[in-house]
Amino acid sequence: MKAFSYERARSPQQAAAVVAANPEARFIAGGTNLIDLMKLQIEAPRHLVDVQDLDLHRIEAKEDGGLRIGALVSNTALATDERIRRDYGAVARAIMAGASGQLRNKATTAGNLLQRTRCPYFYDTAQRCNKRAPGSGCAAIEGFSRGLGVIGTSEHCIATYPGDMAVALRLFETVVETVDAEGAVRMIPLAEFHRLPGTTPERDTVLEQGEFITAVHLGPPPEGRQFYQKVRDRASYAFALVSVAALLRPDGTGRVAFGGVAPRPWRVEEAEELLPQGARAVTDRAFRDARPTAGNAFKLPLATRTLAYVMAQAKG
């Protein structure tokens, strides 16, 4: 790990101003992803701005019936909150399906959204990776791609977004609240927050340099039963090959988002209109533009079977 300087933030705006003025600065909260990246010298920030002391640890009710979740609410606190368990159960289940108890105690809501891919070629600095070293190429495309993306990818990158929580959050009217160096607040729909790689896979989100997440807003809890099903190579402490977050109603309508298949949580609202026709109809539409490799084409039928399993659970 390379040497770096360090300071504690006094306010969200001040933190944003410091990082905006220094391209080699990074925010640090729980550090569960950033510290690993620094140890491997995938990230080598010259300056860290510690935001843990900021007053962003609360979950607050909103007038519209939704919730405002502070950026520094830990994964454990969020998953065990009575309101989340009761009204946003898919979120609680998704969080508990990820990492370990120790990591969930430290990891934050904003940090979870910002975690970087676990593509093995991104983590191996001896390999070509456009996300880590723009312009170097993507060794994954012709390499071991079992855990990588089948849709939303490009010729420059086939890495997947690794998280669970954000997949479940796509079922709700989730909005990410940020502040910049000038104190301007921006509200970004989660559907627009994570970027597809295109020709610039090094940019994971739409955030500008120094823009700081202060909260995540959930809309009013919708009617219907909620599910989160994660399929992985081992029973715990593994990232999803395919995951399905679903909100299903007795009349056959609902919402569905997929994880482990794309550079961002994958939800295609037009596909949800086909839920009464069954899982195959939904996934045929949701993955219509899929470009799998020989090593991960199995994810397409796996997504269909996982959704079918969830729909069977909803029917009892």
PDB file of C-alpha atoms in Angstrom:
ATOM      1  CA  MET A   1       0.000   0.000   0.000  1.00  0.00           C
ATOM      2  CA  LYS A   2       1.377   3.393  -0.980  1.00  0.00           C
ATOM      3  CA  ALA A   3       1.627   6.338   1.404  1.00  0.00           C
ATOM      4  CA  PHE A   4      -1.314   8.725   1.622  1.00  0.00           C
ATOM      5  CA  SER A   5      -2.443  11.718   3.654  1.00  0.00           C
ATOM      6  CA  TYR A   6      -5.643  11.711   5.691  1.00  0.00           C
ATOM      7  CA  GLU A   7      -8.228  14.072   7.124  1.00  0.00           C
ATOM      8  CA  ARG A   8     -11.637  13.881   8.777  1.00  0.00           C
ATOM      9  CA  ALA A   9     -14.507  15.620   7.015  1.00  0.00           C
ATOM     10  CA  ARG A  10     -16.378  18.362   8.869  1.00  0.00           C
ATOM     11  CA  SER A  11     -19.459  18.435   6.623  1.00  0.00           C
ATOM     12  CA  PRO A  12     -20.684  16.759   3.407  1.00  0.00           C
ATOM     13  CA  GLN A  13     -20.029  19.900   1.388  1.00  0.00           C
ATOM     14  CA  GLN A  14     -16.518  20.314   2.803  1.00  0.00           C
ATOM     15  CA  ALA A  15     -15.752  16.669   2.020  1.00  0.00           C
ATOM     16  CA  ALA A  16     -17.042  17.140  -1.515  1.00  0.00           C
ATOM     17  CA  ALA A  17     -14.927  20.277  -1.972  1.00  0.00           C
ATOM     18  CA  VAL A  18     -11.718  18.531  -0.914  1.00  0.00           C
ATOM     19  CA  VAL A  19     -12.207  15.589  -3.265  1.00  0.00           C
ATOM     20  CA  ALA A  20     -13.438  17.790  -6.118  1.00  0.00           C
ATOM     21  CA  ALA A  21     -10.231  19.832  -5.928  1.00  0.00           C
ATOM     22  CA  ASN A  22      -7.954  16.789  -5.863  1.00  0.00           C
ATOM     23  CA  PRO A  23      -8.462  14.022  -8.472  1.00  0.00           C
ATOM     24  CA  GLU A  24      -6.218  11.740  -6.405  1.00  0.00           C
ATOM     25  CA  ALA A  25      -8.404  12.037  -3.287  1.00  0.00           C
ATOM     26  CA  ARG A  26     -11.087   9.538  -2.259  1.00  0.00           C
ATOM     27  CA  PHE A  27     -13.829   9.374   0.351  1.00  0.00           C
ATOM     28  CA  ILE A  28     -13.517   6.595   2.908  1.00  0.00           C
ATOM     29  CA  ALA A  29     -16.313   5.366   5.166  1.00  0.00           C
ATOM     30  CA  GLY A  30     -16.411   1.673   6.065  1.00  0.00           C
ATOM     31  CA  GLY A  31     -13.536   1.006   3.687  1.00  0.00           C
ATOM     32  CA  THR A  32     -14.563  -2.609   3.060  1.00  0.00           C
ATOM     33  CA  ASN A  33     -13.888  -2.299  -0.677  1.00  0.00           C
ATOM     34  CA  LEU A  34     -11.475   0.628  -0.931  1.00  0.00           C
ATOM     35  CA  ILE A  35      -8.913  -0.787   1.507  1.00  0.00           C
ATOM     36  CA  ASP A  36      -8.717  -4.048  -0.443  1.00  0.00           C
ATOM     37  CA  LEU A  37      -8.203  -2.114  -3.671  1.00  0.00           C
ATOM     38  CA  MET A  38      -5.484  -0.021  -2.058  1.00  0.00           C
ATOM     39  CA  LYS A  39      -3.672  -3.108  -0.780  1.00  0.00           C
ATOM     40  CA  LEU A  40      -3.606  -4.499  -4.309  1.00  0.00           C
ATOM     41  CA  GLN A  41      -2.632  -1.076  -5.720  1.00  0.00           C
ATOM     42  CA  ILE A  42      -5.649  -1.078  -7.991  1.00  0.00           C
ATOM     43  CA  GLU A  43      -6.547   2.183  -6.268  1.00  0.00           C
ATOM     44  CA  ALA A  44      -3.712   4.399  -5.016  1.00  0.00           C
ATOM     45  CA  PRO A  45      -5.259   7.595  -3.652  1.00  0.00           C
ATOM     46  CA  ARG A  46      -2.844  10.241  -2.405  1.00  0.00           C
ATOM     47  CA  HIS A  47      -5.383  11.609   0.079  1.00  0.00           C
ATOM     48  CA  LEU A  48      -8.292  10.070   2.017  1.00  0.00           C
ATOM     49  CA  VAL A  49     -11.217  12.052   3.387  1.00  0.00           C
ATOM     50  CA  ASP A  50     -12.821  10.156   6.257  1.00  0.00           C
ATOM     51  CA  VAL A  51     -16.581  10.816   6.350  1.00  0.00           C
ATOM     52  CA  GLN A  52     -17.512   8.469   9.206  1.00  0.00           C
ATOM     53  CA  ASP A  53     -18.094  11.264  11.711  1.00  0.00           C
ATOM     54  CA  LEU A  54     -20.754  13.002   9.600  1.00  0.00           C
ATOM     55  CA  ASP A  55     -24.362  12.910  10.814  1.00  0.00           C
ATOM     56  CA  LEU A  56     -25.583  10.493   8.150  1.00  0.00           C
ATOM     57  CA  HIS A  57     -26.381   7.411  10.238  1.00  0.00           C
ATOM     58  CA  ARG A  58     -30.163   7.734  10.542  1.00  0.00           C
ATOM     59  CA  ILE A  59     -33.155   6.119   8.831  1.00  0.00           C
ATOM     60  CA  GLU A  60     -35.983   8.643   8.751  1.00  0.00           C
ATOM     61  CA  ALA A  61     -39.637   8.408   7.727  1.00  0.00           C
ATOM     62  CA  LYS A  62     -40.754  10.661   4.876  1.00  0.00           C
ATOM     63  CA  GLU A  63     -44.093  12.389   4.464  1.00  0.00           C
ATOM     64  CA  ASP A  64     -44.923  10.291   1.388  1.00  0.00           C
ATOM     65  CA  GLY A  65     -44.600   7.066   3.399  1.00  0.00           C
ATOM     66  CA  GLY A  66     -41.114   6.207   2.194  1.00  0.00           C
ATOM     67  CA  LEU A  67     -37.773   6.321   3.988  1.00  0.00           C
ATOM     68  CA  ARG A  68     -34.645   8.455   3.826  1.00  0.00           C
ATOM     69  CA  ILE A  69     -31.595   6.305   4.586  1.00  0.00           C
ATOM     70  CA  GLY A  70     -28.438   8.150   5.582  1.00  0.00           C
ATOM     71  CA  ALA A  71     -25.385   7.337   3.495  1.00  0.00           C
ATOM     72  CA  LEU A  72     -23.489   5.998   6.532  1.00  0.00           C
ATOM     73  CA  VAL A  73     -26.177   3.626   7.803  1.00  0.00           C
ATOM     74  CA  SER A  74     -24.415   0.282   8.079  1.00  0.00           C
ATOM     75  CA  ASN A  75     -25.636  -2.711   6.128  1.00  0.00           C
ATOM     76  CA  THR A  76     -26.438  -4.483   9.389  1.00  0.00           C
ATOM     77  CA  ALA A  77     -28.444  -1.543  10.732  1.00  0.00           C
ATOM     78  CA  LEU A  78     -30.376  -1.270   7.495  1.00  0.00           C
ATOM     79  CA  ALA A  79     -31.156  -4.979   7.184  1.00  0.00           C
ATOM     80  CA  THR A  80     -32.346  -5.234  10.798  1.00  0.00           C
ATOM     81  CA  ASP A  81     -34.414  -2.043  10.876  1.00  0.00           C
ATOM     82  CA  GLU A  82     -38.061  -2.943  11.644  1.00  0.00           C
ATOM     83  CA  ARG A  83     -39.405  -0.728   8.855  1.00  0.00           C
ATOM     84  CA  ILE A  84     -37.084  -2.236   6.260  1.00  0.00           C
ATOM     85  CA  ARG A  85     -37.912  -5.789   7.332  1.00  0.00           C
ATOM     86  CA  ARG A  86     -41.645  -5.068   7.273  1.00  0.00           C
ATOM     87  CA  ASP A  87     -42.056  -2.879   4.174  1.00  0.00           C
ATOM     88  CA  TYR A  88     -38.927  -3.507   2.088  1.00  0.00           C
ATOM     89  CA  GLY A  89     -38.194  -7.127   2.890  1.00  0.00           C
ATOM     90  CA  ALA A  90     -36.350  -7.769  -0.373  1.00  0.00           C
ATOM     91  CA  VAL A  91     -33.752  -5.199   0.669  1.00  0.00           C
ATOM     92  CA  ALA A  92     -33.181  -6.886   4.032  1.00  0.00           C
ATOM     93  CA  ARG A  93     -32.888 -10.316   2.398  1.00  0.00           C
ATOM     94  CA  ALA A  94     -30.495  -9.041  -0.259  1.00  0.00           C
ATOM     95  CA  ILE A  95     -28.169  -7.463   2.302  1.00  0.00           C
ATOM     96  CA  MET A  96     -28.141 -10.587   4.450  1.00  0.00           C
ATOM     97  CA  ALA A  97     -27.258 -12.671   1.378  1.00  0.00           C
ATOM     98  CA  GLY A  98     -24.009 -10.758   0.913  1.00  0.00           C
ATOM     99  CA  ALA A  99     -20.569 -10.753   2.532  1.00  0.00           C
ATOM    100  CA  SER A 100     -20.230 -11.699   6.216  1.00  0.00           C
ATOM    101  CA  GLY A 101     -21.557 -10.353   9.497  1.00  0.00           C
ATOM    102  CA  GLN A 102     -18.307  -8.537  10.182  1.00  0.00           C
ATOM    103  CA  LEU A 103     -18.338  -6.785   6.806  1.00  0.00           C
ATOM    104  CA  ARG A 104     -22.033  -5.904   7.056  1.00  0.00           C
ATOM    105  CA  ASN A 105     -21.346  -4.272  10.419  1.00  0.00           C
ATOM    106  CA  LYS A 106     -18.814  -1.946   8.783  1.00  0.00           C
ATOM    107  CA  ALA A 107     -20.035  -1.460   5.216  1.00  0.00           C
ATOM    108  CA  THR A 108     -22.272   1.542   4.549  1.00  0.00           C
ATOM    109  CA  THR A 109     -25.326   2.138   2.398  1.00  0.00           C
ATOM    110  CA  ALA A 110     -23.530   4.539   0.043  1.00  0.00           C
ATOM    111  CA  GLY A 111     -20.404   2.403  -0.057  1.00  0.00           C
ATOM    112  CA  ASN A 112     -22.460  -0.624  -1.019  1.00  0.00           C
ATOM    113  CA  LEU A 113     -23.804   1.231  -4.060  1.00  0.00           C
ATOM    114  CA  LEU A 114     -20.285   2.331  -5.018  1.00  0.00           C
ATOM    115  CA  GLN A 115     -18.480  -0.996  -4.689  1.00  0.00           C
ATOM    116  CA  ARG A 116     -16.430  -1.912  -7.708  1.00  0.00           C
ATOM    117  CA  THR A 117     -16.593  -5.067  -9.802  1.00  0.00           C
ATOM    118  CA  ARG A 118     -15.100  -8.325  -8.581  1.00  0.00           C
ATOM    119  CA  CYS A 119     -14.041  -9.357 -12.091  1.00  0.00           C
ATOM    120  CA  PRO A 120     -10.835 -11.404 -11.601  1.00  0.00           C
ATOM    121  CA  TYR A 121      -9.099  -9.529 -14.409  1.00  0.00           C
ATOM    122  CA  PHE A 122      -9.830  -6.206 -12.703  1.00  0.00           C
ATOM    123  CA  TYR A 123      -8.233  -7.516  -9.510  1.00  0.00           C
ATOM    124  CA  ASP A 124      -5.157  -8.977 -11.240  1.00  0.00           C
ATOM    125  CA  THR A 125      -2.854  -6.096 -12.160  1.00  0.00           C
ATOM    126  CA  ALA A 126      -0.889  -8.385 -14.488  1.00  0.00           C
ATOM    127  CA  GLN A 127      -3.943  -8.718 -16.734  1.00  0.00           C
ATOM    128  CA  ARG A 128      -5.385  -6.323 -19.301  1.00  0.00           C
ATOM    129  CA  CYS A 129      -8.428  -4.449 -17.965  1.00  0.00           C
ATOM    130  CA  ASN A 130      -9.999  -1.329 -19.423  1.00  0.00           C
ATOM    131  CA  LYS A 131     -11.811  -0.617 -16.181  1.00  0.00           C
ATOM    132  CA  ARG A 132      -8.557  -0.536 -14.211  1.00  0.00           C
ATOM    133  CA  ALA A 133      -6.237   0.738 -16.973  1.00  0.00           C
ATOM    134  CA  PRO A 134      -8.249   2.442 -19.736  1.00  0.00           C
ATOM    135  CA  GLY A 135      -7.110   1.482 -23.202  1.00  0.00           C
ATOM    136  CA  SER A 136      -5.256  -1.662 -22.139  1.00  0.00           C
ATOM    137  CA  GLY A 137      -7.913  -4.069 -23.411  1.00  0.00           C
ATOM    138  CA  CYS A 138     -10.240  -6.612 -21.796  1.00  0.00           C
ATOM    139  CA  ALA A 139      -8.662  -9.999 -21.133  1.00  0.00           C
ATOM    140  CA  ALA A 140     -11.960 -11.294 -19.761  1.00  0.00           C
ATOM    141  CA  ILE A 141     -13.661 -11.390 -23.158  1.00  0.00           C
ATOM    142  CA  GLU A 142     -11.445 -14.239 -24.342  1.00  0.00           C
ATOM    143  CA  GLY A 143     -10.702 -15.511 -20.836  1.00  0.00           C
ATOM    144  CA  PHE A 144     -12.511 -17.074 -17.889  1.00  0.00           C
ATOM    145  CA  SER A 145     -15.931 -15.415 -17.972  1.00  0.00           C
ATOM    146  CA  ARG A 146     -18.138 -17.696 -15.871  1.00  0.00           C
ATOM    147  CA  GLY A 147     -19.092 -14.953 -13.393  1.00  0.00           C
ATOM    148  CA  LEU A 148     -19.183 -12.061 -15.843  1.00  0.00           C
ATOM    149  CA  GLY A 149     -21.850 -10.178 -17.759  1.00  0.00           C
ATOM    150  CA  VAL A 150     -24.224 -11.417 -20.441  1.00  0.00           C
ATOM    151  CA  ILE A 151     -26.059  -8.161 -21.180  1.00  0.00           C
ATOM    152  CA  GLY A 152     -25.336  -4.438 -21.070  1.00  0.00           C
ATOM    153  CA  THR A 153     -21.676  -5.165 -21.767  1.00  0.00           C
ATOM    154  CA  SER A 154     -19.475  -3.826 -24.559  1.00  0.00           C
ATOM    155  CA  GLU A 155     -16.403  -4.807 -26.537  1.00  0.00           C
ATOM    156  CA  HIS A 156     -14.419  -2.872 -23.929  1.00  0.00           C
ATOM    157  CA  CYS A 157     -15.714  -4.572 -20.754  1.00  0.00           C
ATOM    158  CA  ILE A 158     -17.907  -7.490 -19.660  1.00  0.00           C
ATOM    159  CA  ALA A 159     -17.587  -7.020 -15.884  1.00  0.00           C
ATOM    160  CA  THR A 160     -20.674  -7.214 -13.689  1.00  0.00           C
ATOM    161  CA  TYR A 161     -21.845  -5.047 -10.834  1.00  0.00           C
ATOM    162  CA  PRO A 162     -21.322  -7.326  -7.809  1.00  0.00           C
ATOM    163  CA  GLY A 163     -23.777  -6.034  -5.201  1.00  0.00           C
ATOM    164  CA  ASP A 164     -27.008  -7.491  -3.838  1.00  0.00           C
ATOM    165  CA  MET A 165     -28.634  -4.517  -2.106  1.00  0.00           C
ATOM    166  CA  ALA A 166     -28.874  -2.349  -5.224  1.00  0.00           C
ATOM    167  CA  VAL A 167     -30.647  -5.144  -7.107  1.00  0.00           C
ATOM    168  CA  ALA A 168     -33.413  -5.190  -4.499  1.00  0.00           C
ATOM    169  CA  LEU A 169     -33.533  -1.383  -4.365  1.00  0.00           C
ATOM    170  CA  ARG A 170     -34.487  -1.377  -8.046  1.00  0.00           C
ATOM    171  CA  LEU A 171     -37.919  -2.711  -7.064  1.00  0.00           C
ATOM    172  CA  PHE A 172     -38.755   0.573  -5.372  1.00  0.00           C
ATOM    173  CA  GLU A 173     -38.745   4.210  -6.410  1.00  0.00           C
ATOM    174  CA  THR A 174     -35.175   4.557  -5.172  1.00  0.00           C
ATOM    175  CA  VAL A 175     -33.347   7.854  -5.560  1.00  0.00           C
ATOM    176  CA  VAL A 176     -29.751   8.679  -4.609  1.00  0.00           C
ATOM    177  CA  GLU A 177     -29.224  12.093  -2.968  1.00  0.00           C
ATOM    178  CA  THR A 178     -25.866  13.806  -3.446  1.00  0.00           C
ATOM    179  CA  VAL A 179     -24.161  17.101  -2.675  1.00  0.00           C
ATOM    180  CA  ASP A 180     -21.304  18.770  -4.542  1.00  0.00           C
ATOM    181  CA  ALA A 181     -18.533  21.207  -3.624  1.00  0.00           C
ATOM    182  CA  GLU A 182     -20.876  24.178  -4.067  1.00  0.00           C
ATOM    183  CA  GLY A 183     -23.536  22.684  -1.803  1.00  0.00           C
ATOM    184  CA  ALA A 184     -25.876  21.877  -4.700  1.00  0.00           C
ATOM    185  CA  VAL A 185     -28.071  18.847  -4.079  1.00  0.00           C
ATOM    186  CA  ARG A 186     -28.813  16.372  -6.856  1.00  0.00           C
ATOM    187  CA  MET A 187     -31.431  13.594  -6.815  1.00  0.00           C
ATOM    188  CA  ILE A 188     -30.444  10.715  -9.101  1.00  0.00           C
ATOM    189  CA  PRO A 189     -32.883   7.853  -9.820  1.00  0.00           C
ATOM    190  CA  LEU A 190     -31.126   4.577  -9.052  1.00  0.00           C
ATOM    191  CA  ALA A 191     -32.075   3.387 -12.536  1.00  0.00           C
ATOM    192  CA  GLU A 192     -29.703   6.056 -13.914  1.00  0.00           C
ATOM    193  CA  PHE A 193     -26.992   5.849 -11.249  1.00  0.00           C
ATOM    194  CA  HIS A 194     -24.800   2.994 -12.525  1.00  0.00           C
ATOM    195  CA  ARG A 195     -23.366   3.390 -16.023  1.00  0.00           C
ATOM    196  CA  LEU A 196     -23.036   0.796 -18.739  1.00  0.00           C
ATOM    197  CA  PRO A 197     -19.398   0.465 -19.863  1.00  0.00           C
ATOM    198  CA  GLY A 198     -19.657   1.609 -23.481  1.00  0.00           C
ATOM    199  CA  THR A 199     -16.230   2.985 -24.420  1.00  0.00           C
ATOM    200  CA  THR A 200     -15.487   4.292 -20.892  1.00  0.00           C
ATOM    201  CA  PRO A 201     -15.757   1.299 -18.540  1.00  0.00           C
ATOM    202  CA  GLU A 202     -13.547   3.041 -15.958  1.00  0.00           C
ATOM    203  CA  ARG A 203     -16.583   5.163 -14.971  1.00  0.00           C
ATOM    204  CA  ASP A 204     -18.910   3.018 -12.850  1.00  0.00           C
ATOM    205  CA  THR A 205     -21.503   5.692 -12.001  1.00  0.00           C
ATOM    206  CA  VAL A 206     -22.773   9.081 -13.150  1.00  0.00           C
ATOM    207  CA  LEU A 207     -21.204  10.835 -10.153  1.00  0.00           C
ATOM    208  CA  GLU A 208     -18.839  13.700 -10.905  1.00  0.00           C
ATOM    209  CA  GLN A 209     -15.455  14.065  -9.194  1.00  0.00           C
ATOM    210  CA  GLY A 210     -16.121  15.034  -5.584  1.00  0.00           C
ATOM    211  CA  GLU A 211     -19.877  14.490  -5.701  1.00  0.00           C
ATOM    212  CA  PHE A 212     -20.801  12.948  -2.360  1.00  0.00           C
ATOM    213  CA  ILE A 213     -23.736  10.657  -1.570  1.00  0.00           C
ATOM    214  CA  THR A 214     -25.655  11.874   1.484  1.00  0.00           C
ATOM    215  CA  ALA A 215     -28.716   9.593   1.451  1.00  0.00           C
ATOM    216  CA  VAL A 216     -30.795   7.032  -0.378  1.00  0.00           C
ATOM    217  CA  HIS A 217     -34.548   7.623  -0.642  1.00  0.00           C
ATOM    218  CA  LEU A 218     -37.081   4.807  -0.875  1.00  0.00           C
ATOM    219  CA  GLY A 219     -40.553   5.475  -2.218  1.00  0.00           C
ATOM    220  CA  PRO A 220     -43.698   4.337  -0.387  1.00  0.00           C
ATOM    221  CA  PRO A 221     -43.761   0.542   0.037  1.00  0.00           C
ATOM    222  CA  PRO A 222     -45.740  -1.020  -2.824  1.00  0.00           C
ATOM    223  CA  GLU A 223     -48.278  -3.806  -2.441  1.00  0.00           C
ATOM    224  CA  GLY A 224     -47.196  -7.350  -3.141  1.00  0.00           C
ATOM    225  CA  ARG A 225     -44.944 -10.093  -1.821  1.00  0.00           C
ATOM    226  CA  GLN A 226     -41.204  -9.466  -1.987  1.00  0.00           C
ATOM    227  CA  PHE A 227     -38.457 -11.966  -2.753  1.00  0.00           C
ATOM    228  CA  TYR A 228     -34.705 -12.085  -3.185  1.00  0.00           C
ATOM    229  CA  GLN A 229     -33.182 -15.275  -4.542  1.00  0.00           C
ATOM    230  CA  LYS A 230     -29.424 -15.553  -5.027  1.00  0.00           C
ATOM    231  CA  VAL A 231     -27.750 -18.373  -6.960  1.00  0.00           C
ATOM    232  CA  ARG A 232     -24.010 -18.748  -6.371  1.00  0.00           C
ATOM    233  CA  ASP A 233     -21.212 -21.296  -6.455  1.00  0.00           C
ATOM    234  CA  ARG A 234     -21.192 -21.814  -2.685  1.00  0.00           C
ATOM    235  CA  ALA A 235     -23.715 -21.257   0.067  1.00  0.00           C
ATOM    236  CA  SER A 236     -22.195 -18.115   1.572  1.00  0.00           C
ATOM    237  CA  TYR A 237     -19.610 -15.381   1.052  1.00  0.00           C
ATOM    238  CA  ALA A 238     -19.890 -15.579  -2.732  1.00  0.00           C
ATOM    239  CA  PHE A 239     -21.106 -13.198  -5.396  1.00  0.00           C
ATOM    240  CA  ALA A 240     -24.173 -14.007  -7.448  1.00  0.00           C
ATOM    241  CA  LEU A 241     -24.041 -15.932 -10.680  1.00  0.00           C
ATOM    242  CA  VAL A 242     -27.660 -14.826 -11.020  1.00  0.00           C
ATOM    243  CA  SER A 243     -29.927 -13.157  -8.490  1.00  0.00           C
ATOM    244  CA  VAL A 244     -33.589 -12.205  -8.748  1.00  0.00           C
ATOM    245  CA  ALA A 245     -35.358  -9.517  -6.743  1.00  0.00           C
ATOM    246  CA  ALA A 246     -39.094  -9.607  -7.256  1.00  0.00           C
ATOM    247  CA  LEU A 247     -42.256  -7.879  -6.105  1.00  0.00           C
ATOM    248  CA  LEU A 248     -45.216 -10.068  -7.082  1.00  0.00           C
ATOM    249  CA  ARG A 249     -48.931  -9.366  -6.704  1.00  0.00           C
ATOM    250  CA  PRO A 250     -51.835 -11.843  -6.609  1.00  0.00           C
ATOM    251  CA  ASP A 251     -53.089 -10.639 -10.007  1.00  0.00           C
ATOM    252  CA  GLY A 252     -49.821 -11.770 -11.629  1.00  0.00           C
ATOM    253  CA  THR A 253     -48.324  -8.314 -12.079  1.00  0.00           C
ATOM    254  CA  GLY A 254     -45.169  -7.087 -10.391  1.00  0.00           C
ATOM    255  CA  ARG A 255     -41.579  -5.942 -10.711  1.00  0.00           C
ATOM    256  CA  VAL A 256     -38.396  -7.920 -11.339  1.00  0.00           C
ATOM    257  CA  ALA A 257     -34.692  -7.039 -11.226  1.00  0.00           C
ATOM    258  CA  PHE A 258     -31.714  -9.292 -11.923  1.00  0.00           C
ATOM    259  CA  GLY A 259     -28.212  -9.279 -10.468  1.00  0.00           C
ATOM    260  CA  GLY A 260     -24.975 -10.974 -11.508  1.00  0.00           C
ATOM    261  CA  VAL A 261     -25.724 -10.551 -15.211  1.00  0.00           C
ATOM    262  CA  ALA A 262     -24.858  -6.955 -16.143  1.00  0.00           C
ATOM    263  CA  PRO A 263     -22.698  -3.943 -15.253  1.00  0.00           C
ATOM    264  CA  ARG A 264     -25.612  -2.616 -13.202  1.00  0.00           C
ATOM    265  CA  PRO A 265     -28.724  -4.072 -11.561  1.00  0.00           C
ATOM    266  CA  TRP A 266     -30.810  -5.173 -14.540  1.00  0.00           C
ATOM    267  CA  ARG A 267     -34.485  -4.245 -14.699  1.00  0.00           C
ATOM    268  CA  VAL A 268     -36.492  -4.017 -17.929  1.00  0.00           C
ATOM    269  CA  GLU A 269     -39.937  -2.654 -17.171  1.00  0.00           C
ATOM    270  CA  GLU A 270     -41.369  -3.766 -20.516  1.00  0.00           C
ATOM    271  CA  ALA A 271     -40.503  -7.336 -19.583  1.00  0.00           C
ATOM    272  CA  GLU A 272     -42.506  -7.070 -16.361  1.00  0.00           C
ATOM    273  CA  GLU A 273     -45.678  -6.647 -18.397  1.00  0.00           C
ATOM    274  CA  LEU A 274     -45.187 -10.280 -19.449  1.00  0.00           C
ATOM    275  CA  LEU A 275     -45.193 -11.700 -15.906  1.00  0.00           C
ATOM    276  CA  PRO A 276     -48.689 -13.226 -16.318  1.00  0.00           C
ATOM    277  CA  GLN A 277     -47.252 -15.247 -19.227  1.00  0.00           C
ATOM    278  CA  GLY A 278     -44.560 -16.833 -17.082  1.00  0.00           C
ATOM    279  CA  ALA A 279     -40.849 -16.617 -16.355  1.00  0.00           C
ATOM    280  CA  ARG A 280     -39.680 -17.562 -19.850  1.00  0.00           C
ATOM    281  CA  ALA A 281     -41.603 -14.712 -21.459  1.00  0.00           C
ATOM    282  CA  VAL A 282     -40.108 -12.238 -18.974  1.00  0.00           C
ATOM    283  CA  THR A 283     -36.500 -13.331 -19.400  1.00  0.00           C
ATOM    284  CA  ASP A 284     -36.790 -13.627 -23.190  1.00  0.00           C
ATOM    285  CA  ARG A 285     -37.668  -9.926 -23.237  1.00  0.00           C
ATOM    286  CA  ALA A 286     -35.332  -8.814 -20.420  1.00  0.00           C
ATOM    287  CA  PHE A 287     -32.339 -10.533 -22.061  1.00  0.00           C
ATOM    288  CA  ARG A 288     -33.328  -9.981 -25.684  1.00  0.00           C
ATOM    289  CA  ASP A 289     -30.046  -8.187 -26.455  1.00  0.00           C
ATOM    290  CA  ALA A 290     -27.823 -10.560 -24.469  1.00  0.00           C
ATOM    291  CA  ARG A 291     -24.297 -11.222 -25.726  1.00  0.00           C
ATOM    292  CA  PRO A 292     -23.037 -14.085 -23.545  1.00  0.00           C
ATOM    293  CA  THR A 293     -19.698 -15.785 -23.934  1.00  0.00           C
ATOM    294  CA  ALA A 294     -19.307 -19.534 -24.251  1.00  0.00           C
ATOM    295  CA  GLY A 295     -18.325 -19.547 -20.579  1.00  0.00           C
ATOM    296  CA  ASN A 296     -21.394 -17.798 -19.185  1.00  0.00           C
ATOM    297  CA  ALA A 297     -24.249 -18.559 -21.595  1.00  0.00           C
ATOM    298  CA  PHE A 298     -25.668 -20.809 -18.861  1.00  0.00           C
ATOM    299  CA  LYS A 299     -26.753 -17.647 -17.018  1.00  0.00           C
ATOM    300  CA  LEU A 300     -29.651 -17.106 -19.417  1.00  0.00           C
ATOM    301  CA  PRO A 301     -31.545 -20.344 -18.655  1.00  0.00           C
ATOM    302  CA  LEU A 302     -30.443 -20.011 -15.028  1.00  0.00           C
ATOM    303  CA  ALA A 303     -32.139 -16.598 -14.837  1.00  0.00           C
ATOM    304  CA  THR A 304     -35.332 -18.123 -16.242  1.00  0.00           C
ATOM    305  CA  ARG A 305     -35.302 -21.003 -13.762  1.00  0.00           C
ATOM    306  CA  THR A 306     -34.524 -18.712 -10.819  1.00  0.00           C
ATOM    307  CA  LEU A 307     -37.404 -16.392 -11.688  1.00  0.00           C
ATOM    308  CA  ALA A 308     -39.696 -19.410 -12.180  1.00  0.00           C
ATOM    309  CA  TYR A 309     -38.732 -20.631  -8.713  1.00  0.00           C
ATOM    310  CA  VAL A 310     -39.523 -17.228  -7.195  1.00  0.00           C
ATOM    311  CA  MET A 311     -42.874 -17.087  -9.002  1.00  0.00           C
ATOM    312  CA  ALA A 312     -43.714 -20.571  -7.712  1.00  0.00           C
ATOM    313  CA  GLN A 313     -42.932 -19.419  -4.168  1.00  0.00           C
ATOM    314  CA  ALA A 314     -45.301 -16.480  -4.636  1.00  0.00           C
ATOM    315  CA  LYS A 315     -48.075 -18.889  -5.560  1.00  0.00           C
ATOM    316  CA  GLY A 316     -47.406 -20.938  -2.412  1.00  0.00           C
TER     317      GLY A 316
END
